[in-house]
Amino acid sequence: METIEKIRAAIRDVPDFPKPGILFKDLTPLMADGSLLRGAIGLFVDACRELRPDKIVGIEARGFIFGSAVATALGCGFVPIRKKGKLPWKTHGKAYALEYGQAEIEIHQDAVTEGARVVLIDDLLATGGTACAAIELLRETGADLLEVQFLVELDFLEGRIVLGDVPVRSFLHY
Ligand code: AMP
């Protein structure tokens, strides 16, 4: 079996989590397997290398797991986008709609300098609300956003449409 198919086979479907009607893609079995974790990170690394980023930006929390490993492999910096209230310095913030209610994410104002070449990484693209807010935060910093990358994309939710004209790459589609 090819690595990508082994990764797909290791992703566990959990029905009705965190609420009824959601089929949750649980990546923990894949992350617990050393060879599959390396394989998944390798997909991002190969895709990022050619883009020559200065920084990898990861979205809390699973975007940290993949993003920091990619940054380490490429020798570039890692920048966290976190849930509101977690970052200690001056921040840009962006509120966005969840299925029920609102959420807000933040980035440090000095984390990315104007014109810096960045790739944004998260584990999974669903409705696109989170990634869209992260893209808007990066626009406020003046970063040059090269691409947004996900391990998994839920195609039927059409999240990439709300991300506009930013290049989007996902390695596994459902
Ligand atoms: P969204 O803003 O709808 O694109 O949701 C994106 C975030 O929520 C990602 O960071 C995922 O970690 C998480 N998420 C949303 N839906 C799922 C799902 N069905 N399975 C696993 N994670 C999900």
mmCIF file with all atom_site columns, C-alpha atoms and ligand atoms in Angstrom:
data_model
loop_
_atom_site.group_PDB
_atom_site.id
_atom_site.type_symbol
_atom_site.label_atom_id
_atom_site.label_alt_id
_atom_site.label_comp_id
_atom_site.label_asym_id
_atom_site.label_entity_id
_atom_site.label_seq_id
_atom_site.pdbx_PDB_ins_code
_atom_site.Cartn_x
_atom_site.Cartn_y
_atom_site.Cartn_z
_atom_site.occupancy
_atom_site.B_iso_or_equiv
_atom_site.pdbx_formal_charge
_atom_site.auth_seq_id
_atom_site.auth_comp_id
_atom_site.auth_asym_id
_atom_site.auth_atom_id
_atom_site.pdbx_PDB_model_num
ATOM   1   C CA  . MET A 1 1   ? 0.000   0.000  0.000  1.00 0.00 ? 1   MET A CA  1
ATOM   2   C CA  . GLU A 1 2   ? 1.226   3.516  -0.768 1.00 0.00 ? 2   GLU A CA  1
ATOM   3   C CA  . THR A 1 3   ? 1.939   5.837  2.177  1.00 0.00 ? 3   THR A CA  1
ATOM   4   C CA  . ILE A 1 4   ? -1.030  8.066  1.380  1.00 0.00 ? 4   ILE A CA  1
ATOM   5   C CA  . GLU A 1 5   ? -3.387  5.078  1.445  1.00 0.00 ? 5   GLU A CA  1
ATOM   6   C CA  . LYS A 1 6   ? -1.863  3.854  4.722  1.00 0.00 ? 6   LYS A CA  1
ATOM   7   C CA  . ILE A 1 7   ? -2.451  7.325  6.175  1.00 0.00 ? 7   ILE A CA  1
ATOM   8   C CA  . ARG A 1 8   ? -6.051  7.250  4.969  1.00 0.00 ? 8   ARG A CA  1
ATOM   9   C CA  . ALA A 1 9   ? -6.567  3.809  6.510  1.00 0.00 ? 9   ALA A CA  1
ATOM   10  C CA  . ALA A 1 10  ? -5.234  5.057  9.869  1.00 0.00 ? 10  ALA A CA  1
ATOM   11  C CA  . ILE A 1 11  ? -7.713  7.948  10.136 1.00 0.00 ? 11  ILE A CA  1
ATOM   12  C CA  . ARG A 1 12  ? -10.575 6.889  12.384 1.00 0.00 ? 12  ARG A CA  1
ATOM   13  C CA  . ASP A 1 13  ? -14.160 8.000  11.754 1.00 0.00 ? 13  ASP A CA  1
ATOM   14  C CA  . VAL A 1 14  ? -15.967 8.868  14.986 1.00 0.00 ? 14  VAL A CA  1
ATOM   15  C CA  . PRO A 1 15  ? -19.706 9.438  14.416 1.00 0.00 ? 15  PRO A CA  1
ATOM   16  C CA  . ASP A 1 16  ? -21.586 12.106 16.377 1.00 0.00 ? 16  ASP A CA  1
ATOM   17  C CA  . PHE A 1 17  ? -18.501 13.802 17.869 1.00 0.00 ? 17  PHE A CA  1
ATOM   18  C CA  . PRO A 1 18  ? -18.379 16.467 19.230 1.00 0.00 ? 18  PRO A CA  1
ATOM   19  C CA  . LYS A 1 19  ? -22.100 16.677 18.533 1.00 0.00 ? 19  LYS A CA  1
ATOM   20  C CA  . PRO A 1 20  ? -24.802 14.666 16.760 1.00 0.00 ? 20  PRO A CA  1
ATOM   21  C CA  . GLY A 1 21  ? -24.474 14.635 12.973 1.00 0.00 ? 21  GLY A CA  1
ATOM   22  C CA  . ILE A 1 22  ? -20.708 15.351 12.827 1.00 0.00 ? 22  ILE A CA  1
ATOM   23  C CA  . LEU A 1 23  ? -18.453 12.561 11.511 1.00 0.00 ? 23  LEU A CA  1
ATOM   24  C CA  . PHE A 1 24  ? -15.172 13.413 13.237 1.00 0.00 ? 24  PHE A CA  1
ATOM   25  C CA  . LYS A 1 25  ? -11.925 12.498 11.466 1.00 0.00 ? 25  LYS A CA  1
ATOM   26  C CA  . ASP A 1 26  ? -9.718  11.345 14.343 1.00 0.00 ? 26  ASP A CA  1
ATOM   27  C CA  . LEU A 1 27  ? -6.048  11.681 13.362 1.00 0.00 ? 27  LEU A CA  1
ATOM   28  C CA  . THR A 1 28  ? -4.625  10.314 16.646 1.00 0.00 ? 28  THR A CA  1
ATOM   29  C CA  . PRO A 1 29  ? -4.091  6.719  15.350 1.00 0.00 ? 29  PRO A CA  1
ATOM   30  C CA  . LEU A 1 30  ? -2.039  8.130  12.480 1.00 0.00 ? 30  LEU A CA  1
ATOM   31  C CA  . MET A 1 31  ? -0.065  10.432 14.802 1.00 0.00 ? 31  MET A CA  1
ATOM   32  C CA  . ALA A 1 32  ? 0.673   7.502  17.142 1.00 0.00 ? 32  ALA A CA  1
ATOM   33  C CA  . ASP A 1 33  ? 2.368   5.545  14.326 1.00 0.00 ? 33  ASP A CA  1
ATOM   34  C CA  . GLY A 1 34  ? 5.928   6.822  13.838 1.00 0.00 ? 34  GLY A CA  1
ATOM   35  C CA  . SER A 1 35  ? 6.210   5.867  10.202 1.00 0.00 ? 35  SER A CA  1
ATOM   36  C CA  . LEU A 1 36  ? 2.795   7.319  9.267  1.00 0.00 ? 36  LEU A CA  1
ATOM   37  C CA  . LEU A 1 37  ? 3.442   10.514 11.221 1.00 0.00 ? 37  LEU A CA  1
ATOM   38  C CA  . ARG A 1 38  ? 6.718   10.937 9.367  1.00 0.00 ? 38  ARG A CA  1
ATOM   39  C CA  . GLY A 1 39  ? 4.918   10.145 6.102  1.00 0.00 ? 39  GLY A CA  1
ATOM   40  C CA  . ALA A 1 40  ? 2.205   12.757 6.746  1.00 0.00 ? 40  ALA A CA  1
ATOM   41  C CA  . ILE A 1 41  ? 4.747   15.418 7.690  1.00 0.00 ? 41  ILE A CA  1
ATOM   42  C CA  . GLY A 1 42  ? 6.771   14.483 4.608  1.00 0.00 ? 42  GLY A CA  1
ATOM   43  C CA  . LEU A 1 43  ? 3.795   15.329 2.374  1.00 0.00 ? 43  LEU A CA  1
ATOM   44  C CA  . PHE A 1 44  ? 3.713   18.863 3.792  1.00 0.00 ? 44  PHE A CA  1
ATOM   45  C CA  . VAL A 1 45  ? 7.507   19.216 3.695  1.00 0.00 ? 45  VAL A CA  1
ATOM   46  C CA  . ASP A 1 46  ? 7.729   18.230 0.015  1.00 0.00 ? 46  ASP A CA  1
ATOM   47  C CA  . ALA A 1 47  ? 4.910   20.626 -0.882 1.00 0.00 ? 47  ALA A CA  1
ATOM   48  C CA  . CYS A 1 48  ? 6.365   23.499 1.180  1.00 0.00 ? 48  CYS A CA  1
ATOM   49  C CA  . ARG A 1 49  ? 9.995   23.180 0.140  1.00 0.00 ? 49  ARG A CA  1
ATOM   50  C CA  . GLU A 1 50  ? 9.403   24.400 -3.409 1.00 0.00 ? 50  GLU A CA  1
ATOM   51  C CA  . LEU A 1 51  ? 7.549   27.469 -2.047 1.00 0.00 ? 51  LEU A CA  1
ATOM   52  C CA  . ARG A 1 52  ? 10.652  28.592 -0.071 1.00 0.00 ? 52  ARG A CA  1
ATOM   53  C CA  . PRO A 1 53  ? 8.721   29.959 2.943  1.00 0.00 ? 53  PRO A CA  1
ATOM   54  C CA  . ASP A 1 54  ? 10.330  32.114 5.647  1.00 0.00 ? 54  ASP A CA  1
ATOM   55  C CA  . LYS A 1 55  ? 7.764   30.926 8.184  1.00 0.00 ? 55  LYS A CA  1
ATOM   56  C CA  . ILE A 1 56  ? 5.199   28.208 8.698  1.00 0.00 ? 56  ILE A CA  1
ATOM   57  C CA  . VAL A 1 57  ? 2.028   29.407 10.437 1.00 0.00 ? 57  VAL A CA  1
ATOM   58  C CA  . GLY A 1 58  ? 0.007   26.755 12.300 1.00 0.00 ? 58  GLY A CA  1
ATOM   59  C CA  . ILE A 1 59  ? -3.533  26.976 13.685 1.00 0.00 ? 59  ILE A CA  1
ATOM   60  C CA  . GLU A 1 60  ? -4.175  25.747 17.252 1.00 0.00 ? 60  GLU A CA  1
ATOM   61  C CA  . ALA A 1 61  ? -4.129  22.917 18.069 1.00 0.00 ? 61  ALA A CA  1
ATOM   62  C CA  . ARG A 1 62  ? -3.507  20.216 15.466 1.00 0.00 ? 62  ARG A CA  1
ATOM   63  C CA  . GLY A 1 63  ? -1.936  22.718 13.082 1.00 0.00 ? 63  GLY A CA  1
ATOM   64  C CA  . PHE A 1 64  ? 0.857   22.991 15.679 1.00 0.00 ? 64  PHE A CA  1
ATOM   65  C CA  . ILE A 1 65  ? 1.643   19.270 15.462 1.00 0.00 ? 65  ILE A CA  1
ATOM   66  C CA  . PHE A 1 66  ? 2.160   19.278 11.705 1.00 0.00 ? 66  PHE A CA  1
ATOM   67  C CA  . GLY A 1 67  ? 3.290   22.888 11.282 1.00 0.00 ? 67  GLY A CA  1
ATOM   68  C CA  . SER A 1 68  ? 6.132   22.862 13.780 1.00 0.00 ? 68  SER A CA  1
ATOM   69  C CA  . ALA A 1 69  ? 7.493   19.595 12.361 1.00 0.00 ? 69  ALA A CA  1
ATOM   70  C CA  . VAL A 1 70  ? 7.446   21.054 8.852  1.00 0.00 ? 70  VAL A CA  1
ATOM   71  C CA  . ALA A 1 71  ? 9.187   24.236 10.050 1.00 0.00 ? 71  ALA A CA  1
ATOM   72  C CA  . THR A 1 72  ? 11.861  22.138 11.755 1.00 0.00 ? 72  THR A CA  1
ATOM   73  C CA  . ALA A 1 73  ? 12.446  20.033 8.637  1.00 0.00 ? 73  ALA A CA  1
ATOM   74  C CA  . LEU A 1 74  ? 12.799  23.126 6.436  1.00 0.00 ? 74  LEU A CA  1
ATOM   75  C CA  . GLY A 1 75  ? 14.782  25.177 8.958  1.00 0.00 ? 75  GLY A CA  1
ATOM   76  C CA  . CYS A 1 76  ? 12.262  28.026 8.956  1.00 0.00 ? 76  CYS A CA  1
ATOM   77  C CA  . GLY A 1 77  ? 10.399  29.661 11.838 1.00 0.00 ? 77  GLY A CA  1
ATOM   78  C CA  . PHE A 1 78  ? 7.042   28.601 13.252 1.00 0.00 ? 78  PHE A CA  1
ATOM   79  C CA  . VAL A 1 79  ? 4.253   31.049 14.143 1.00 0.00 ? 79  VAL A CA  1
ATOM   80  C CA  . PRO A 1 80  ? 1.193   30.014 16.170 1.00 0.00 ? 80  PRO A CA  1
ATOM   81  C CA  . ILE A 1 81  ? -2.332  31.277 15.583 1.00 0.00 ? 81  ILE A CA  1
ATOM   82  C CA  . ARG A 1 82  ? -4.106  30.667 18.878 1.00 0.00 ? 82  ARG A CA  1
ATOM   83  C CA  . LYS A 1 83  ? -7.538  30.839 20.421 1.00 0.00 ? 83  LYS A CA  1
ATOM   84  C CA  . LYS A 1 84  ? -8.360  34.211 21.973 1.00 0.00 ? 84  LYS A CA  1
ATOM   85  C CA  . GLY A 1 85  ? -6.665  35.035 25.255 1.00 0.00 ? 85  GLY A CA  1
ATOM   86  C CA  . LYS A 1 86  ? -3.692  32.650 24.977 1.00 0.00 ? 86  LYS A CA  1
ATOM   87  C CA  . LEU A 1 87  ? -1.043  34.857 23.358 1.00 0.00 ? 87  LEU A CA  1
ATOM   88  C CA  . PRO A 1 88  ? 0.709   37.183 25.821 1.00 0.00 ? 88  PRO A CA  1
ATOM   89  C CA  . TRP A 1 89  ? 1.889   40.031 23.548 1.00 0.00 ? 89  TRP A CA  1
ATOM   90  C CA  . LYS A 1 90  ? 0.049   42.530 21.308 1.00 0.00 ? 90  LYS A CA  1
ATOM   91  C CA  . THR A 1 91  ? -2.272  40.678 18.946 1.00 0.00 ? 91  THR A CA  1
ATOM   92  C CA  . HIS A 1 92  ? -4.431  40.992 15.860 1.00 0.00 ? 92  HIS A CA  1
ATOM   93  C CA  . GLY A 1 93  ? -7.729  39.142 16.411 1.00 0.00 ? 93  GLY A CA  1
ATOM   94  C CA  . LYS A 1 94  ? -10.479 37.835 14.170 1.00 0.00 ? 94  LYS A CA  1
ATOM   95  C CA  . ALA A 1 95  ? -13.894 36.564 15.242 1.00 0.00 ? 95  ALA A CA  1
ATOM   96  C CA  . TYR A 1 96  ? -15.683 34.027 13.067 1.00 0.00 ? 96  TYR A CA  1
ATOM   97  C CA  . ALA A 1 97  ? -18.892 32.016 13.085 1.00 0.00 ? 97  ALA A CA  1
ATOM   98  C CA  . LEU A 1 98  ? -19.008 28.409 14.226 1.00 0.00 ? 98  LEU A CA  1
ATOM   99  C CA  . GLU A 1 99  ? -22.007 26.159 13.637 1.00 0.00 ? 99  GLU A CA  1
ATOM   100 C CA  . TYR A 1 100 ? -23.291 27.391 16.984 1.00 0.00 ? 100 TYR A CA  1
ATOM   101 C CA  . GLY A 1 101 ? -21.965 30.692 18.281 1.00 0.00 ? 101 GLY A CA  1
ATOM   102 C CA  . GLN A 1 102 ? -18.667 32.423 17.649 1.00 0.00 ? 102 GLN A CA  1
ATOM   103 C CA  . ALA A 1 103 ? -14.954 31.847 18.084 1.00 0.00 ? 103 ALA A CA  1
ATOM   104 C CA  . GLU A 1 104 ? -11.957 34.149 17.892 1.00 0.00 ? 104 GLU A CA  1
ATOM   105 C CA  . ILE A 1 105 ? -8.336  33.500 16.964 1.00 0.00 ? 105 ILE A CA  1
ATOM   106 C CA  . GLU A 1 106 ? -5.276  35.702 17.393 1.00 0.00 ? 106 GLU A CA  1
ATOM   107 C CA  . ILE A 1 107 ? -1.736  36.187 16.094 1.00 0.00 ? 107 ILE A CA  1
ATOM   108 C CA  . HIS A 1 108 ? 1.059   38.265 17.602 1.00 0.00 ? 108 HIS A CA  1
ATOM   109 C CA  . GLN A 1 109 ? 1.376   41.560 15.759 1.00 0.00 ? 109 GLN A CA  1
ATOM   110 C CA  . ASP A 1 110 ? 5.146   41.136 15.412 1.00 0.00 ? 110 ASP A CA  1
ATOM   111 C CA  . ALA A 1 111 ? 5.153   37.410 14.558 1.00 0.00 ? 111 ALA A CA  1
ATOM   112 C CA  . VAL A 1 112 ? 5.326   37.920 10.805 1.00 0.00 ? 112 VAL A CA  1
ATOM   113 C CA  . THR A 1 113 ? 7.009   40.897 9.192  1.00 0.00 ? 113 THR A CA  1
ATOM   114 C CA  . GLU A 1 114 ? 5.526   42.605 6.158  1.00 0.00 ? 114 GLU A CA  1
ATOM   115 C CA  . GLY A 1 115 ? 6.344   40.709 2.962  1.00 0.00 ? 115 GLY A CA  1
ATOM   116 C CA  . ALA A 1 116 ? 7.457   37.543 4.773  1.00 0.00 ? 116 ALA A CA  1
ATOM   117 C CA  . ARG A 1 117 ? 6.785   34.394 2.731  1.00 0.00 ? 117 ARG A CA  1
ATOM   118 C CA  . VAL A 1 118 ? 4.456   32.170 4.763  1.00 0.00 ? 118 VAL A CA  1
ATOM   119 C CA  . VAL A 1 119 ? 2.581   28.890 4.377  1.00 0.00 ? 119 VAL A CA  1
ATOM   120 C CA  . LEU A 1 120 ? -0.487  28.334 6.584  1.00 0.00 ? 120 LEU A CA  1
ATOM   121 C CA  . ILE A 1 121 ? -1.007  24.763 7.855  1.00 0.00 ? 121 ILE A CA  1
ATOM   122 C CA  . ASP A 1 122 ? -3.892  23.021 9.627  1.00 0.00 ? 122 ASP A CA  1
ATOM   123 C CA  . ASP A 1 123 ? -4.934  19.410 9.966  1.00 0.00 ? 123 ASP A CA  1
ATOM   124 C CA  . LEU A 1 124 ? -8.321  19.560 8.293  1.00 0.00 ? 124 LEU A CA  1
ATOM   125 C CA  . LEU A 1 125 ? -10.444 21.849 6.112  1.00 0.00 ? 125 LEU A CA  1
ATOM   126 C CA  . ALA A 1 126 ? -14.143 21.568 6.924  1.00 0.00 ? 126 ALA A CA  1
ATOM   127 C CA  . THR A 1 127 ? -16.374 24.643 6.388  1.00 0.00 ? 127 THR A CA  1
ATOM   128 C CA  . GLY A 1 128 ? -13.317 26.888 6.000  1.00 0.00 ? 128 GLY A CA  1
ATOM   129 C CA  . GLY A 1 129 ? -14.373 29.348 8.719  1.00 0.00 ? 129 GLY A CA  1
ATOM   130 C CA  . THR A 1 130 ? -11.224 28.868 10.794 1.00 0.00 ? 130 THR A CA  1
ATOM   131 C CA  . ALA A 1 131 ? -8.815  29.038 7.858  1.00 0.00 ? 131 ALA A CA  1
ATOM   132 C CA  . CYS A 1 132 ? -10.626 32.061 6.438  1.00 0.00 ? 132 CYS A CA  1
ATOM   133 C CA  . ALA A 1 133 ? -10.173 33.941 9.731  1.00 0.00 ? 133 ALA A CA  1
ATOM   134 C CA  . ALA A 1 134 ? -6.494  32.899 9.810  1.00 0.00 ? 134 ALA A CA  1
ATOM   135 C CA  . ILE A 1 135 ? -5.999  34.203 6.257  1.00 0.00 ? 135 ILE A CA  1
ATOM   136 C CA  . GLU A 1 136 ? -7.528  37.540 7.255  1.00 0.00 ? 136 GLU A CA  1
ATOM   137 C CA  . LEU A 1 137 ? -5.190  37.744 10.250 1.00 0.00 ? 137 LEU A CA  1
ATOM   138 C CA  . LEU A 1 138 ? -2.203  37.125 7.993  1.00 0.00 ? 138 LEU A CA  1
ATOM   139 C CA  . ARG A 1 139 ? -3.414  39.864 5.640  1.00 0.00 ? 139 ARG A CA  1
ATOM   140 C CA  . GLU A 1 140 ? -3.309  42.272 8.598  1.00 0.00 ? 140 GLU A CA  1
ATOM   141 C CA  . THR A 1 141 ? 0.355   41.429 9.180  1.00 0.00 ? 141 THR A CA  1
ATOM   142 C CA  . GLY A 1 142 ? 1.200   42.139 5.524  1.00 0.00 ? 142 GLY A CA  1
ATOM   143 C CA  . ALA A 1 143 ? 2.570   38.621 5.040  1.00 0.00 ? 143 ALA A CA  1
ATOM   144 C CA  . ASP A 1 144 ? 2.932   37.123 1.578  1.00 0.00 ? 144 ASP A CA  1
ATOM   145 C CA  . LEU A 1 145 ? 0.677   34.064 1.976  1.00 0.00 ? 145 LEU A CA  1
ATOM   146 C CA  . LEU A 1 146 ? 1.978   31.523 -0.521 1.00 0.00 ? 146 LEU A CA  1
ATOM   147 C CA  . GLU A 1 147 ? -0.403  28.625 0.108  1.00 0.00 ? 147 GLU A CA  1
ATOM   148 C CA  . VAL A 1 148 ? -2.751  27.062 2.651  1.00 0.00 ? 148 VAL A CA  1
ATOM   149 C CA  . GLN A 1 149 ? -2.200  23.352 3.268  1.00 0.00 ? 149 GLN A CA  1
ATOM   150 C CA  . PHE A 1 150 ? -4.283  20.678 5.006  1.00 0.00 ? 150 PHE A CA  1
ATOM   151 C CA  . LEU A 1 151 ? -3.748  16.988 5.520  1.00 0.00 ? 151 LEU A CA  1
ATOM   152 C CA  . VAL A 1 152 ? -7.486  16.334 5.062  1.00 0.00 ? 152 VAL A CA  1
ATOM   153 C CA  . GLU A 1 153 ? -10.216 18.186 3.163  1.00 0.00 ? 153 GLU A CA  1
ATOM   154 C CA  . LEU A 1 154 ? -13.934 17.427 3.488  1.00 0.00 ? 154 LEU A CA  1
ATOM   155 C CA  . ASP A 1 155 ? -14.828 18.237 -0.123 1.00 0.00 ? 155 ASP A CA  1
ATOM   156 C CA  . PHE A 1 156 ? -18.593 18.096 0.388  1.00 0.00 ? 156 PHE A CA  1
ATOM   157 C CA  . LEU A 1 157 ? -18.459 21.115 2.732  1.00 0.00 ? 157 LEU A CA  1
ATOM   158 C CA  . GLU A 1 158 ? -16.859 23.207 -0.045 1.00 0.00 ? 158 GLU A CA  1
ATOM   159 C CA  . GLY A 1 159 ? -14.661 25.053 2.446  1.00 0.00 ? 159 GLY A CA  1
ATOM   160 C CA  . ARG A 1 160 ? -12.105 26.026 -0.169 1.00 0.00 ? 160 ARG A CA  1
ATOM   161 C CA  . ILE A 1 161 ? -14.667 28.295 -1.830 1.00 0.00 ? 161 ILE A CA  1
ATOM   162 C CA  . VAL A 1 162 ? -14.731 30.616 1.184  1.00 0.00 ? 162 VAL A CA  1
ATOM   163 C CA  . LEU A 1 163 ? -10.914 30.828 1.152  1.00 0.00 ? 163 LEU A CA  1
ATOM   164 C CA  . GLY A 1 164 ? -11.068 32.950 -2.009 1.00 0.00 ? 164 GLY A CA  1
ATOM   165 C CA  . ASP A 1 165 ? -8.115  33.113 -4.371 1.00 0.00 ? 165 ASP A CA  1
ATOM   166 C CA  . VAL A 1 166 ? -5.395  31.796 -2.022 1.00 0.00 ? 166 VAL A CA  1
ATOM   167 C CA  . PRO A 1 167 ? -3.847  28.556 -3.352 1.00 0.00 ? 167 PRO A CA  1
ATOM   168 C CA  . VAL A 1 168 ? -5.159  25.607 -1.311 1.00 0.00 ? 168 VAL A CA  1
ATOM   169 C CA  . ARG A 1 169 ? -3.599  22.139 -1.199 1.00 0.00 ? 169 ARG A CA  1
ATOM   170 C CA  . SER A 1 170 ? -4.907  19.070 0.658  1.00 0.00 ? 170 SER A CA  1
ATOM   171 C CA  . PHE A 1 171 ? -3.389  15.611 0.557  1.00 0.00 ? 171 PHE A CA  1
ATOM   172 C CA  . LEU A 1 172 ? -6.470  13.516 1.373  1.00 0.00 ? 172 LEU A CA  1
ATOM   173 C CA  . HIS A 1 173 ? -10.006 14.202 0.194  1.00 0.00 ? 173 HIS A CA  1
ATOM   174 C CA  . TYR A 1 174 ? -13.295 12.855 1.525  1.00 0.00 ? 174 TYR A CA  1
HETATM 175 P P1  . AMP B 2 .   ? -13.775 24.643 9.829  1.00 0.00 ? 1   AMP B P1  1
HETATM 176 O O1  . AMP B 2 .   ? -13.565 25.996 10.420 1.00 0.00 ? 1   AMP B O1  1
HETATM 177 O O2  . AMP B 2 .   ? -15.210 24.241 9.752  1.00 0.00 ? 1   AMP B O2  1
HETATM 178 O O3  . AMP B 2 .   ? -13.056 24.466 8.492  1.00 0.00 ? 1   AMP B O3  1
HETATM 179 O O4  . AMP B 2 .   ? -13.145 23.605 10.843 1.00 0.00 ? 1   AMP B O4  1
HETATM 180 C C1  . AMP B 2 .   ? -11.812 23.476 10.902 1.00 0.00 ? 1   AMP B C1  1
HETATM 181 C C2  . AMP B 2 .   ? -11.271 23.001 12.220 1.00 0.00 ? 1   AMP B C2  1
HETATM 182 O O5  . AMP B 2 .   ? -12.179 22.199 12.977 1.00 0.00 ? 1   AMP B O5  1
HETATM 183 C C3  . AMP B 2 .   ? -10.079 22.166 11.908 1.00 0.00 ? 1   AMP B C3  1
HETATM 184 O O6  . AMP B 2 .   ? -9.004  22.754 12.598 1.00 0.00 ? 1   AMP B O6  1
HETATM 185 C C4  . AMP B 2 .   ? -10.392 20.783 12.394 1.00 0.00 ? 1   AMP B C4  1
HETATM 186 O O7  . AMP B 2 .   ? -9.430  20.432 13.333 1.00 0.00 ? 1   AMP B O7  1
HETATM 187 C C5  . AMP B 2 .   ? -11.736 20.853 13.081 1.00 0.00 ? 1   AMP B C5  1
HETATM 188 N N1  . AMP B 2 .   ? -12.768 20.023 12.434 1.00 0.00 ? 1   AMP B N1  1
HETATM 189 C C6  . AMP B 2 .   ? -13.904 20.451 11.835 1.00 0.00 ? 1   AMP B C6  1
HETATM 190 N N2  . AMP B 2 .   ? -14.653 19.442 11.382 1.00 0.00 ? 1   AMP B N2  1
HETATM 191 C C7  . AMP B 2 .   ? -13.971 18.315 11.667 1.00 0.00 ? 1   AMP B C7  1
HETATM 192 C C8  . AMP B 2 .   ? -14.199 16.916 11.431 1.00 0.00 ? 1   AMP B C8  1
HETATM 193 N N3  . AMP B 2 .   ? -15.302 16.471 10.808 1.00 0.00 ? 1   AMP B N3  1
HETATM 194 N N4  . AMP B 2 .   ? -13.263 16.040 11.855 1.00 0.00 ? 1   AMP B N4  1
HETATM 195 C C9  . AMP B 2 .   ? -12.151 16.477 12.476 1.00 0.00 ? 1   AMP B C9  1
HETATM 196 N N5  . AMP B 2 .   ? -11.877 17.759 12.733 1.00 0.00 ? 1   AMP B N5  1
HETATM 197 C C10 . AMP B 2 .   ? -12.770 18.677 12.343 1.00 0.00 ? 1   AMP B C10 1
#
